[in-house]
Amino acid sequence: MNSSEAFSNMYPIDERDLWQKNQRLIADLKQSFLSLASNETEREYVQGINADGFYPYYTHQKVKILFIAKESLGLYGKDYIQAVFEGIQANDPRGNREWNECHPDNPYTKVITNNSDPFLSKMLYITYGLNNECCPYEDIPWASDIGQQLFGRKEGIIGTSSESGISYAFMNFSKFDNPSEESYAADKYRMQTYFEMAKKSRENWFAEQISLLNPDLIIEMNIGRENSDSLGTKPIEWIENENENFWAGYLPIEDQKYLIFETWHFSRPGKSFNTYFYPFIVDAWKRYGK
């Protein structure tokens, strides 16, 4: 049994068929892109595609949330979901703990926990909040506790009572890996190359994966209007602009429309969660959500 098959056993039985369909979609996408690659650079990019999809117990959520970001960093060809899942449950989402313990005198490396990871913590907080009656920010547990006790589980314990576990789906707009070790800025050339190859394939892989995951809510992290419009079979129908970078709208895919919010990127510095993210998301969900 390979690691991918072993990881599938982390999913409840009623999600394994969906997991397999998602894996096949990624495999078909990769094969399509390999056939379109016109030079060594493109072939290298395609070989580094990182699978994504959904975490265990995603379909069991009251509110099924799909987060869409730009690209992954430093996972060359690995399954993003598997790598991050194990990291979140270990409260070591970037996998630095073992290295850090072996290099205690290195002042430039520290262990990032779920609490201190600005990107992953926001997804944990939003998913917990929306699946717990849009509870006040102050009532949301710490991300490290959510990740270790509730994430990807049927149920867990925080405080003194048993709680339902939380989970979500995740996609990167570009599945090409960004190998940069010096900068967290998006590699615009790789993203554009991915976009162009997706168009050449004559398959809307974005729409196919979103339809497969069938979320109640999509939250995209400022991936760019041309990119976000390409997620569906028609451009997004924007209905509301709450502030300089929070929008609500509907993403058409064939005869269905998916509620979509656009926010600041979750890693953007200087934007506190409880000022620039959670209040707008909760307010818009209460008005437009199911």
PDB file of C-alpha atoms in Angstrom:
ATOM      1  CA  MET A   1       0.000   0.000   0.000  1.00  0.00           C
ATOM      2  CA  ASN A   2       1.488   3.367  -1.011  1.00  0.00           C
ATOM      3  CA  SER A   3       1.240   6.495   1.135  1.00  0.00           C
ATOM      4  CA  SER A   4      -1.636   7.868  -0.937  1.00  0.00           C
ATOM      5  CA  GLU A   5      -3.719   4.723  -0.481  1.00  0.00           C
ATOM      6  CA  ALA A   6      -2.891   4.673   3.226  1.00  0.00           C
ATOM      7  CA  PHE A   7      -3.977   8.289   3.526  1.00  0.00           C
ATOM      8  CA  SER A   8      -7.336   7.460   1.922  1.00  0.00           C
ATOM      9  CA  ASN A   9      -8.061   5.311   4.986  1.00  0.00           C
ATOM     10  CA  MET A  10      -8.143   8.522   7.042  1.00  0.00           C
ATOM     11  CA  TYR A  11     -11.424   9.353   5.298  1.00  0.00           C
ATOM     12  CA  PRO A  12     -14.768   7.941   6.431  1.00  0.00           C
ATOM     13  CA  ILE A  13     -16.101   5.237   4.120  1.00  0.00           C
ATOM     14  CA  ASP A  14     -18.760   7.544   2.674  1.00  0.00           C
ATOM     15  CA  GLU A  15     -16.073   9.983   1.417  1.00  0.00           C
ATOM     16  CA  ARG A  16     -13.638   7.553  -0.197  1.00  0.00           C
ATOM     17  CA  ASP A  17     -15.392   7.498  -3.550  1.00  0.00           C
ATOM     18  CA  LEU A  18     -15.257  11.300  -3.702  1.00  0.00           C
ATOM     19  CA  TRP A  19     -11.580  11.198  -2.711  1.00  0.00           C
ATOM     20  CA  GLN A  20     -10.827   8.760  -5.539  1.00  0.00           C
ATOM     21  CA  LYS A  21     -12.712  10.901  -8.059  1.00  0.00           C
ATOM     22  CA  ASN A  22     -10.744  13.966  -6.984  1.00  0.00           C
ATOM     23  CA  GLN A  23      -7.445  12.078  -7.303  1.00  0.00           C
ATOM     24  CA  ARG A  24      -8.394  10.891 -10.798  1.00  0.00           C
ATOM     25  CA  LEU A  25      -9.271  14.436 -11.806  1.00  0.00           C
ATOM     26  CA  ILE A  26      -5.819  15.655 -10.737  1.00  0.00           C
ATOM     27  CA  ALA A  27      -4.150  12.744 -12.544  1.00  0.00           C
ATOM     28  CA  ASP A  28      -6.101  13.516 -15.730  1.00  0.00           C
ATOM     29  CA  LEU A  29      -5.208  17.204 -15.442  1.00  0.00           C
ATOM     30  CA  LYS A  30      -1.521  16.360 -15.105  1.00  0.00           C
ATOM     31  CA  GLN A  31      -1.610  14.022 -18.088  1.00  0.00           C
ATOM     32  CA  SER A  32      -3.347  16.684 -20.174  1.00  0.00           C
ATOM     33  CA  PHE A  33      -0.770  19.301 -19.237  1.00  0.00           C
ATOM     34  CA  LEU A  34       2.105  16.924 -20.026  1.00  0.00           C
ATOM     35  CA  SER A  35       0.732  16.457 -23.520  1.00  0.00           C
ATOM     36  CA  LEU A  36       0.574  20.263 -23.952  1.00  0.00           C
ATOM     37  CA  ALA A  37       4.026  21.091 -22.544  1.00  0.00           C
ATOM     38  CA  SER A  38       6.064  22.684 -25.332  1.00  0.00           C
ATOM     39  CA  ASN A  39       9.456  23.041 -23.623  1.00  0.00           C
ATOM     40  CA  GLU A  40      11.549  21.760 -20.733  1.00  0.00           C
ATOM     41  CA  THR A  41      10.414  24.542 -18.402  1.00  0.00           C
ATOM     42  CA  GLU A  42       6.760  23.662 -18.861  1.00  0.00           C
ATOM     43  CA  ARG A  43       7.478  19.950 -18.443  1.00  0.00           C
ATOM     44  CA  GLU A  44       9.324  20.697 -15.208  1.00  0.00           C
ATOM     45  CA  TYR A  45       6.393  22.755 -13.947  1.00  0.00           C
ATOM     46  CA  VAL A  46       3.931  19.971 -14.762  1.00  0.00           C
ATOM     47  CA  GLN A  47       6.026  17.323 -13.013  1.00  0.00           C
ATOM     48  CA  GLY A  48       5.824  19.465  -9.869  1.00  0.00           C
ATOM     49  CA  ILE A  49       2.019  19.611  -9.803  1.00  0.00           C
ATOM     50  CA  ASN A  50       0.670  19.295  -6.244  1.00  0.00           C
ATOM     51  CA  ALA A  51      -2.666  17.573  -5.791  1.00  0.00           C
ATOM     52  CA  ASP A  52      -5.286  19.280  -3.630  1.00  0.00           C
ATOM     53  CA  GLY A  53      -8.932  18.658  -2.759  1.00  0.00           C
ATOM     54  CA  PHE A  54     -10.562  18.142   0.619  1.00  0.00           C
ATOM     55  CA  TYR A  55      -9.755  16.973   4.136  1.00  0.00           C
ATOM     56  CA  PRO A  56     -11.483  14.082   5.977  1.00  0.00           C
ATOM     57  CA  TYR A  57     -15.070  14.771   7.087  1.00  0.00           C
ATOM     58  CA  TYR A  58     -15.491  17.728   4.729  1.00  0.00           C
ATOM     59  CA  THR A  59     -18.863  16.448   3.480  1.00  0.00           C
ATOM     60  CA  HIS A  60     -20.055  16.044   7.092  1.00  0.00           C
ATOM     61  CA  GLN A  61     -19.890  19.783   7.769  1.00  0.00           C
ATOM     62  CA  LYS A  62     -22.959  21.970   8.247  1.00  0.00           C
ATOM     63  CA  VAL A  63     -21.219  24.520   6.018  1.00  0.00           C
ATOM     64  CA  LYS A  64     -18.936  23.019   3.393  1.00  0.00           C
ATOM     65  CA  ILE A  65     -16.271  25.649   2.683  1.00  0.00           C
ATOM     66  CA  LEU A  66     -13.845  25.621  -0.235  1.00  0.00           C
ATOM     67  CA  PHE A  67     -10.851  27.936   0.133  1.00  0.00           C
ATOM     68  CA  ILE A  68      -8.999  28.923  -3.039  1.00  0.00           C
ATOM     69  CA  ALA A  69      -5.482  30.368  -2.827  1.00  0.00           C
ATOM     70  CA  LYS A  70      -2.799  31.069  -5.427  1.00  0.00           C
ATOM     71  CA  GLU A  71      -0.135  28.326  -5.282  1.00  0.00           C
ATOM     72  CA  SER A  72       1.770  26.088  -2.892  1.00  0.00           C
ATOM     73  CA  LEU A  73       5.376  26.479  -1.807  1.00  0.00           C
ATOM     74  CA  GLY A  74       8.118  23.874  -1.693  1.00  0.00           C
ATOM     75  CA  LEU A  75       6.032  20.683  -2.012  1.00  0.00           C
ATOM     76  CA  TYR A  76       7.256  19.677  -5.475  1.00  0.00           C
ATOM     77  CA  GLY A  77       4.905  16.954  -6.680  1.00  0.00           C
ATOM     78  CA  LYS A  78       3.514  16.066  -3.255  1.00  0.00           C
ATOM     79  CA  ASP A  79      -0.128  15.865  -2.249  1.00  0.00           C
ATOM     80  CA  TYR A  80      -0.867  19.219  -0.585  1.00  0.00           C
ATOM     81  CA  ILE A  81      -3.818  17.861   1.380  1.00  0.00           C
ATOM     82  CA  GLN A  82      -1.873  14.977   2.886  1.00  0.00           C
ATOM     83  CA  ALA A  83       1.167  17.091   3.754  1.00  0.00           C
ATOM     84  CA  VAL A  84      -0.795  19.898   5.384  1.00  0.00           C
ATOM     85  CA  PHE A  85      -3.249  17.573   7.132  1.00  0.00           C
ATOM     86  CA  GLU A  86      -0.461  15.812   8.984  1.00  0.00           C
ATOM     87  CA  GLY A  87       1.181  19.145   9.822  1.00  0.00           C
ATOM     88  CA  ILE A  88      -1.976  20.728  11.235  1.00  0.00           C
ATOM     89  CA  GLN A  89      -2.798  17.716  13.394  1.00  0.00           C
ATOM     90  CA  ALA A  90       0.783  17.788  14.733  1.00  0.00           C
ATOM     91  CA  ASN A  91       0.587  21.568  15.345  1.00  0.00           C
ATOM     92  CA  ASP A  92       3.576  21.912  12.996  1.00  0.00           C
ATOM     93  CA  PRO A  93       1.967  22.979   9.693  1.00  0.00           C
ATOM     94  CA  ARG A  94       5.235  23.839   7.952  1.00  0.00           C
ATOM     95  CA  GLY A  95       7.107  20.768   9.127  1.00  0.00           C
ATOM     96  CA  ASN A  96       9.992  22.622  10.775  1.00  0.00           C
ATOM     97  CA  ARG A  97       9.907  21.101  14.259  1.00  0.00           C
ATOM     98  CA  GLU A  98      12.299  18.199  13.697  1.00  0.00           C
ATOM     99  CA  TRP A  99      14.809  20.409  11.872  1.00  0.00           C
ATOM    100  CA  ASN A 100      14.505  23.077  14.544  1.00  0.00           C
ATOM    101  CA  GLU A 101      15.152  20.593  17.348  1.00  0.00           C
ATOM    102  CA  CYS A 102      18.343  19.494  15.603  1.00  0.00           C
ATOM    103  CA  HIS A 103      19.527  23.096  15.107  1.00  0.00           C
ATOM    104  CA  PRO A 104      18.662  24.901  18.380  1.00  0.00           C
ATOM    105  CA  ASP A 105      21.274  27.609  17.849  1.00  0.00           C
ATOM    106  CA  ASN A 106      19.988  28.736  14.459  1.00  0.00           C
ATOM    107  CA  PRO A 107      18.351  32.135  15.072  1.00  0.00           C
ATOM    108  CA  TYR A 108      16.624  32.241  11.674  1.00  0.00           C
ATOM    109  CA  THR A 109      14.376  29.211  11.989  1.00  0.00           C
ATOM    110  CA  LYS A 110      11.536  28.687  14.413  1.00  0.00           C
ATOM    111  CA  VAL A 111       8.629  26.299  14.646  1.00  0.00           C
ATOM    112  CA  ILE A 112       5.444  27.794  13.248  1.00  0.00           C
ATOM    113  CA  THR A 113       2.362  26.446  15.048  1.00  0.00           C
ATOM    114  CA  ASN A 114      -1.257  26.522  13.900  1.00  0.00           C
ATOM    115  CA  ASN A 115      -1.675  29.598  16.098  1.00  0.00           C
ATOM    116  CA  SER A 116       1.176  31.523  14.513  1.00  0.00           C
ATOM    117  CA  ASP A 117       0.605  30.495  10.892  1.00  0.00           C
ATOM    118  CA  PRO A 118      -1.441  33.424   9.500  1.00  0.00           C
ATOM    119  CA  PHE A 119      -2.585  31.441   6.472  1.00  0.00           C
ATOM    120  CA  LEU A 120      -3.780  28.168   7.990  1.00  0.00           C
ATOM    121  CA  SER A 121      -5.073  29.635  11.252  1.00  0.00           C
ATOM    122  CA  LYS A 122      -7.635  31.760   9.398  1.00  0.00           C
ATOM    123  CA  MET A 123      -9.051  28.729   7.601  1.00  0.00           C
ATOM    124  CA  LEU A 124      -9.381  26.858  10.888  1.00  0.00           C
ATOM    125  CA  TYR A 125     -11.050  29.837  12.615  1.00  0.00           C
ATOM    126  CA  ILE A 126     -13.481  30.547   9.758  1.00  0.00           C
ATOM    127  CA  THR A 127     -14.452  26.903   9.384  1.00  0.00           C
ATOM    128  CA  TYR A 128     -15.017  26.530  13.124  1.00  0.00           C
ATOM    129  CA  GLY A 129     -16.994  29.768  13.367  1.00  0.00           C
ATOM    130  CA  LEU A 130     -19.340  29.157  10.429  1.00  0.00           C
ATOM    131  CA  ASN A 131     -19.964  25.571  11.529  1.00  0.00           C
ATOM    132  CA  ASN A 132     -20.763  26.703  15.061  1.00  0.00           C
ATOM    133  CA  GLU A 133     -23.622  29.097  14.375  1.00  0.00           C
ATOM    134  CA  CYS A 134     -21.315  31.965  13.363  1.00  0.00           C
ATOM    135  CA  CYS A 135     -20.161  32.207  16.960  1.00  0.00           C
ATOM    136  CA  PRO A 136     -18.412  35.367  18.204  1.00  0.00           C
ATOM    137  CA  TYR A 137     -14.702  35.555  17.535  1.00  0.00           C
ATOM    138  CA  GLU A 138     -14.045  35.421  21.271  1.00  0.00           C
ATOM    139  CA  ASP A 139     -15.719  31.985  21.471  1.00  0.00           C
ATOM    140  CA  ILE A 140     -13.511  30.379  18.823  1.00  0.00           C
ATOM    141  CA  PRO A 141     -10.813  28.111  20.345  1.00  0.00           C
ATOM    142  CA  TRP A 142      -7.158  28.641  19.507  1.00  0.00           C
ATOM    143  CA  ALA A 143      -6.101  27.301  16.111  1.00  0.00           C
ATOM    144  CA  SER A 144      -3.606  24.935  17.727  1.00  0.00           C
ATOM    145  CA  ASP A 145      -6.414  23.369  19.785  1.00  0.00           C
ATOM    146  CA  ILE A 146      -8.748  23.172  16.781  1.00  0.00           C
ATOM    147  CA  GLY A 147      -6.061  21.550  14.670  1.00  0.00           C
ATOM    148  CA  GLN A 148      -5.004  18.962  17.218  1.00  0.00           C
ATOM    149  CA  GLN A 149      -8.435  18.102  18.619  1.00  0.00           C
ATOM    150  CA  LEU A 150     -11.038  18.694  15.908  1.00  0.00           C
ATOM    151  CA  PHE A 151      -9.487  19.003  12.460  1.00  0.00           C
ATOM    152  CA  GLY A 152     -10.231  16.146  10.070  1.00  0.00           C
ATOM    153  CA  ARG A 153     -12.045  14.167  12.763  1.00  0.00           C
ATOM    154  CA  LYS A 154     -15.629  13.079  13.271  1.00  0.00           C
ATOM    155  CA  GLU A 155     -15.588  14.622  16.725  1.00  0.00           C
ATOM    156  CA  GLY A 156     -13.168  15.813  19.376  1.00  0.00           C
ATOM    157  CA  ILE A 157     -12.992  17.419  22.781  1.00  0.00           C
ATOM    158  CA  ILE A 158     -12.307  21.068  23.531  1.00  0.00           C
ATOM    159  CA  GLY A 159     -12.982  22.144  27.075  1.00  0.00           C
ATOM    160  CA  THR A 160     -15.319  19.701  28.782  1.00  0.00           C
ATOM    161  CA  SER A 161     -17.776  18.663  26.067  1.00  0.00           C
ATOM    162  CA  SER A 162     -17.575  16.615  22.909  1.00  0.00           C
ATOM    163  CA  GLU A 163     -17.731  18.694  19.742  1.00  0.00           C
ATOM    164  CA  SER A 164     -18.189  17.864  16.076  1.00  0.00           C
ATOM    165  CA  GLY A 165     -14.967  17.850  14.129  1.00  0.00           C
ATOM    166  CA  ILE A 166     -14.236  20.443  11.449  1.00  0.00           C
ATOM    167  CA  SER A 167     -12.928  20.144   7.918  1.00  0.00           C
ATOM    168  CA  TYR A 168     -12.819  22.045   4.652  1.00  0.00           C
ATOM    169  CA  ALA A 169     -11.794  21.773   1.009  1.00  0.00           C
ATOM    170  CA  PHE A 170      -8.810  23.554  -0.490  1.00  0.00           C
ATOM    171  CA  MET A 171      -7.650  24.377  -4.017  1.00  0.00           C
ATOM    172  CA  ASN A 172      -4.770  26.367  -5.390  1.00  0.00           C
ATOM    173  CA  PHE A 173      -5.528  28.302  -8.560  1.00  0.00           C
ATOM    174  CA  SER A 174      -2.184  27.104  -9.918  1.00  0.00           C
ATOM    175  CA  LYS A 175      -1.234  23.553  -9.022  1.00  0.00           C
ATOM    176  CA  PHE A 176       2.353  24.221 -10.140  1.00  0.00           C
ATOM    177  CA  ASP A 177       4.670  24.185  -7.153  1.00  0.00           C
ATOM    178  CA  ASN A 178       6.596  27.357  -6.336  1.00  0.00           C
ATOM    179  CA  PRO A 179       9.985  26.128  -5.069  1.00  0.00           C
ATOM    180  CA  SER A 180      11.093  29.504  -3.698  1.00  0.00           C
ATOM    181  CA  GLU A 181      12.815  29.337  -0.317  1.00  0.00           C
ATOM    182  CA  GLU A 182      13.428  33.068  -0.092  1.00  0.00           C
ATOM    183  CA  SER A 183      10.070  34.670  -0.829  1.00  0.00           C
ATOM    184  CA  TYR A 184       6.413  33.941  -0.124  1.00  0.00           C
ATOM    185  CA  ALA A 185       5.318  36.152  -3.021  1.00  0.00           C
ATOM    186  CA  ALA A 186       3.398  34.374  -5.757  1.00  0.00           C
ATOM    187  CA  ASP A 187       5.342  33.373  -8.848  1.00  0.00           C
ATOM    188  CA  LYS A 188       3.269  35.287 -11.394  1.00  0.00           C
ATOM    189  CA  TYR A 189       5.011  33.670 -14.369  1.00  0.00           C
ATOM    190  CA  ARG A 190       4.215  30.147 -13.147  1.00  0.00           C
ATOM    191  CA  MET A 191       0.621  31.124 -12.404  1.00  0.00           C
ATOM    192  CA  GLN A 192       0.201  32.654 -15.854  1.00  0.00           C
ATOM    193  CA  THR A 193       1.756  29.592 -17.481  1.00  0.00           C
ATOM    194  CA  TYR A 194      -0.707  27.378 -15.605  1.00  0.00           C
ATOM    195  CA  PHE A 195      -3.602  29.597 -16.692  1.00  0.00           C
ATOM    196  CA  GLU A 196      -2.541  29.467 -20.343  1.00  0.00           C
ATOM    197  CA  MET A 197      -2.066  25.702 -20.310  1.00  0.00           C
ATOM    198  CA  ALA A 198      -5.468  25.243 -18.676  1.00  0.00           C
ATOM    199  CA  LYS A 199      -7.049  27.263 -21.492  1.00  0.00           C
ATOM    200  CA  LYS A 200      -5.193  25.262 -24.148  1.00  0.00           C
ATOM    201  CA  SER A 201      -6.451  21.997 -22.674  1.00  0.00           C
ATOM    202  CA  ARG A 202     -10.042  22.967 -23.581  1.00  0.00           C
ATOM    203  CA  GLU A 203     -11.181  21.553 -20.236  1.00  0.00           C
ATOM    204  CA  ASN A 204     -12.346  23.770 -17.406  1.00  0.00           C
ATOM    205  CA  TRP A 205     -10.487  21.894 -14.690  1.00  0.00           C
ATOM    206  CA  PHE A 206     -11.371  24.580 -12.130  1.00  0.00           C
ATOM    207  CA  ALA A 207     -15.105  24.193 -12.708  1.00  0.00           C
ATOM    208  CA  GLU A 208     -14.875  20.400 -12.769  1.00  0.00           C
ATOM    209  CA  GLN A 209     -13.134  20.243  -9.406  1.00  0.00           C
ATOM    210  CA  ILE A 210     -15.450  22.796  -7.808  1.00  0.00           C
ATOM    211  CA  SER A 211     -18.494  20.869  -9.052  1.00  0.00           C
ATOM    212  CA  LEU A 212     -17.032  17.669  -7.647  1.00  0.00           C
ATOM    213  CA  LEU A 213     -16.416  19.272  -4.234  1.00  0.00           C
ATOM    214  CA  ASN A 214     -19.834  20.989  -4.325  1.00  0.00           C
ATOM    215  CA  PRO A 215     -19.181  23.593  -1.594  1.00  0.00           C
ATOM    216  CA  ASP A 216     -21.794  25.708   0.156  1.00  0.00           C
ATOM    217  CA  LEU A 217     -19.336  28.608   0.145  1.00  0.00           C
ATOM    218  CA  ILE A 218     -16.174  29.451  -1.777  1.00  0.00           C
ATOM    219  CA  ILE A 219     -13.676  31.891  -0.267  1.00  0.00           C
ATOM    220  CA  GLU A 220     -10.976  32.995  -2.697  1.00  0.00           C
ATOM    221  CA  MET A 221      -7.949  34.882  -1.477  1.00  0.00           C
ATOM    222  CA  ASN A 222      -7.477  37.752  -3.902  1.00  0.00           C
ATOM    223  CA  ILE A 223      -6.334  35.521  -6.766  1.00  0.00           C
ATOM    224  CA  GLY A 224      -7.134  38.208  -9.365  1.00  0.00           C
ATOM    225  CA  ARG A 225     -10.334  38.937 -11.266  1.00  0.00           C
ATOM    226  CA  GLU A 226      -9.340  37.230 -14.520  1.00  0.00           C
ATOM    227  CA  ASN A 227      -8.326  34.150 -12.557  1.00  0.00           C
ATOM    228  CA  SER A 228     -11.461  34.101 -10.412  1.00  0.00           C
ATOM    229  CA  ASP A 229     -13.712  34.513 -13.454  1.00  0.00           C
ATOM    230  CA  SER A 230     -12.058  31.477 -15.044  1.00  0.00           C
ATOM    231  CA  LEU A 231     -13.180  29.288 -12.132  1.00  0.00           C
ATOM    232  CA  GLY A 232     -16.666  28.945 -13.586  1.00  0.00           C
ATOM    233  CA  THR A 233     -18.324  28.530 -16.942  1.00  0.00           C
ATOM    234  CA  LYS A 234     -19.291  32.223 -16.886  1.00  0.00           C
ATOM    235  CA  PRO A 235     -17.788  35.246 -15.081  1.00  0.00           C
ATOM    236  CA  ILE A 236     -18.667  35.788 -11.423  1.00  0.00           C
ATOM    237  CA  GLU A 237     -21.820  37.798 -10.749  1.00  0.00           C
ATOM    238  CA  TRP A 238     -20.655  40.190  -8.036  1.00  0.00           C
ATOM    239  CA  ILE A 239     -23.457  41.460  -5.807  1.00  0.00           C
ATOM    240  CA  GLU A 240     -21.787  43.310  -2.968  1.00  0.00           C
ATOM    241  CA  ASN A 241     -18.637  45.205  -2.031  1.00  0.00           C
ATOM    242  CA  GLU A 242     -18.308  45.645   1.741  1.00  0.00           C
ATOM    243  CA  ASN A 243     -14.858  47.268   1.876  1.00  0.00           C
ATOM    244  CA  GLU A 244     -11.783  47.727  -0.293  1.00  0.00           C
ATOM    245  CA  ASN A 245     -11.205  44.008  -0.548  1.00  0.00           C
ATOM    246  CA  PHE A 246     -14.273  42.045   0.468  1.00  0.00           C
ATOM    247  CA  TRP A 247     -16.732  41.115  -2.240  1.00  0.00           C
ATOM    248  CA  ALA A 248     -19.638  38.676  -2.389  1.00  0.00           C
ATOM    249  CA  GLY A 249     -21.056  37.134  -5.527  1.00  0.00           C
ATOM    250  CA  TYR A 250     -22.119  34.005  -7.354  1.00  0.00           C
ATOM    251  CA  LEU A 251     -19.912  31.769  -9.472  1.00  0.00           C
ATOM    252  CA  PRO A 252     -21.886  30.139 -12.325  1.00  0.00           C
ATOM    253  CA  ILE A 253     -20.940  26.591 -13.274  1.00  0.00           C
ATOM    254  CA  GLU A 254     -23.351  25.263 -15.879  1.00  0.00           C
ATOM    255  CA  ASP A 255     -26.842  25.548 -14.302  1.00  0.00           C
ATOM    256  CA  GLN A 256     -25.643  26.007 -10.717  1.00  0.00           C
ATOM    257  CA  LYS A 257     -24.407  29.114  -8.922  1.00  0.00           C
ATOM    258  CA  TYR A 258     -21.979  28.915  -6.012  1.00  0.00           C
ATOM    259  CA  LEU A 259     -21.761  31.622  -3.359  1.00  0.00           C
ATOM    260  CA  ILE A 260     -18.267  33.114  -3.455  1.00  0.00           C
ATOM    261  CA  PHE A 261     -16.482  35.659  -1.256  1.00  0.00           C
ATOM    262  CA  GLU A 262     -13.287  37.447  -2.205  1.00  0.00           C
ATOM    263  CA  THR A 263     -10.998  38.552   0.629  1.00  0.00           C
ATOM    264  CA  TRP A 264      -7.510  39.780   1.282  1.00  0.00           C
ATOM    265  CA  HIS A 265      -4.991  36.974   0.967  1.00  0.00           C
ATOM    266  CA  PHE A 266      -4.791  35.210   4.330  1.00  0.00           C
ATOM    267  CA  SER A 267      -1.019  35.753   4.543  1.00  0.00           C
ATOM    268  CA  ARG A 268      -1.224  39.487   3.915  1.00  0.00           C
ATOM    269  CA  PRO A 269       0.557  41.341   6.765  1.00  0.00           C
ATOM    270  CA  GLY A 270      -1.145  44.077   8.746  1.00  0.00           C
ATOM    271  CA  LYS A 271      -4.679  42.710   8.364  1.00  0.00           C
ATOM    272  CA  SER A 272      -5.997  41.323  11.640  1.00  0.00           C
ATOM    273  CA  PHE A 273      -8.416  38.429  11.443  1.00  0.00           C
ATOM    274  CA  ASN A 274     -11.108  39.982  13.616  1.00  0.00           C
ATOM    275  CA  THR A 275     -11.060  43.321  11.781  1.00  0.00           C
ATOM    276  CA  TYR A 276     -10.578  42.533   8.101  1.00  0.00           C
ATOM    277  CA  PHE A 277     -11.856  38.953   7.716  1.00  0.00           C
ATOM    278  CA  TYR A 278     -14.234  37.315  10.181  1.00  0.00           C
ATOM    279  CA  PRO A 279     -16.860  40.077  10.632  1.00  0.00           C
ATOM    280  CA  PHE A 280     -17.360  40.532   6.871  1.00  0.00           C
ATOM    281  CA  ILE A 281     -17.486  36.794   6.205  1.00  0.00           C
ATOM    282  CA  VAL A 282     -20.011  36.142   8.982  1.00  0.00           C
ATOM    283  CA  ASP A 283     -22.214  39.088   7.988  1.00  0.00           C
ATOM    284  CA  ALA A 284     -22.268  38.069   4.311  1.00  0.00           C
ATOM    285  CA  TRP A 285     -22.886  34.409   5.149  1.00  0.00           C
ATOM    286  CA  LYS A 286     -25.870  35.337   7.335  1.00  0.00           C
ATOM    287  CA  ARG A 287     -27.364  37.274   4.414  1.00  0.00           C
ATOM    288  CA  TYR A 288     -26.564  35.041   1.466  1.00  0.00           C
ATOM    289  CA  GLY A 289     -25.764  31.578   2.872  1.00  0.00           C
ATOM    290  CA  LYS A 290     -28.087  28.628   2.856  1.00  0.00           C
TER     291      LYS A 290
END
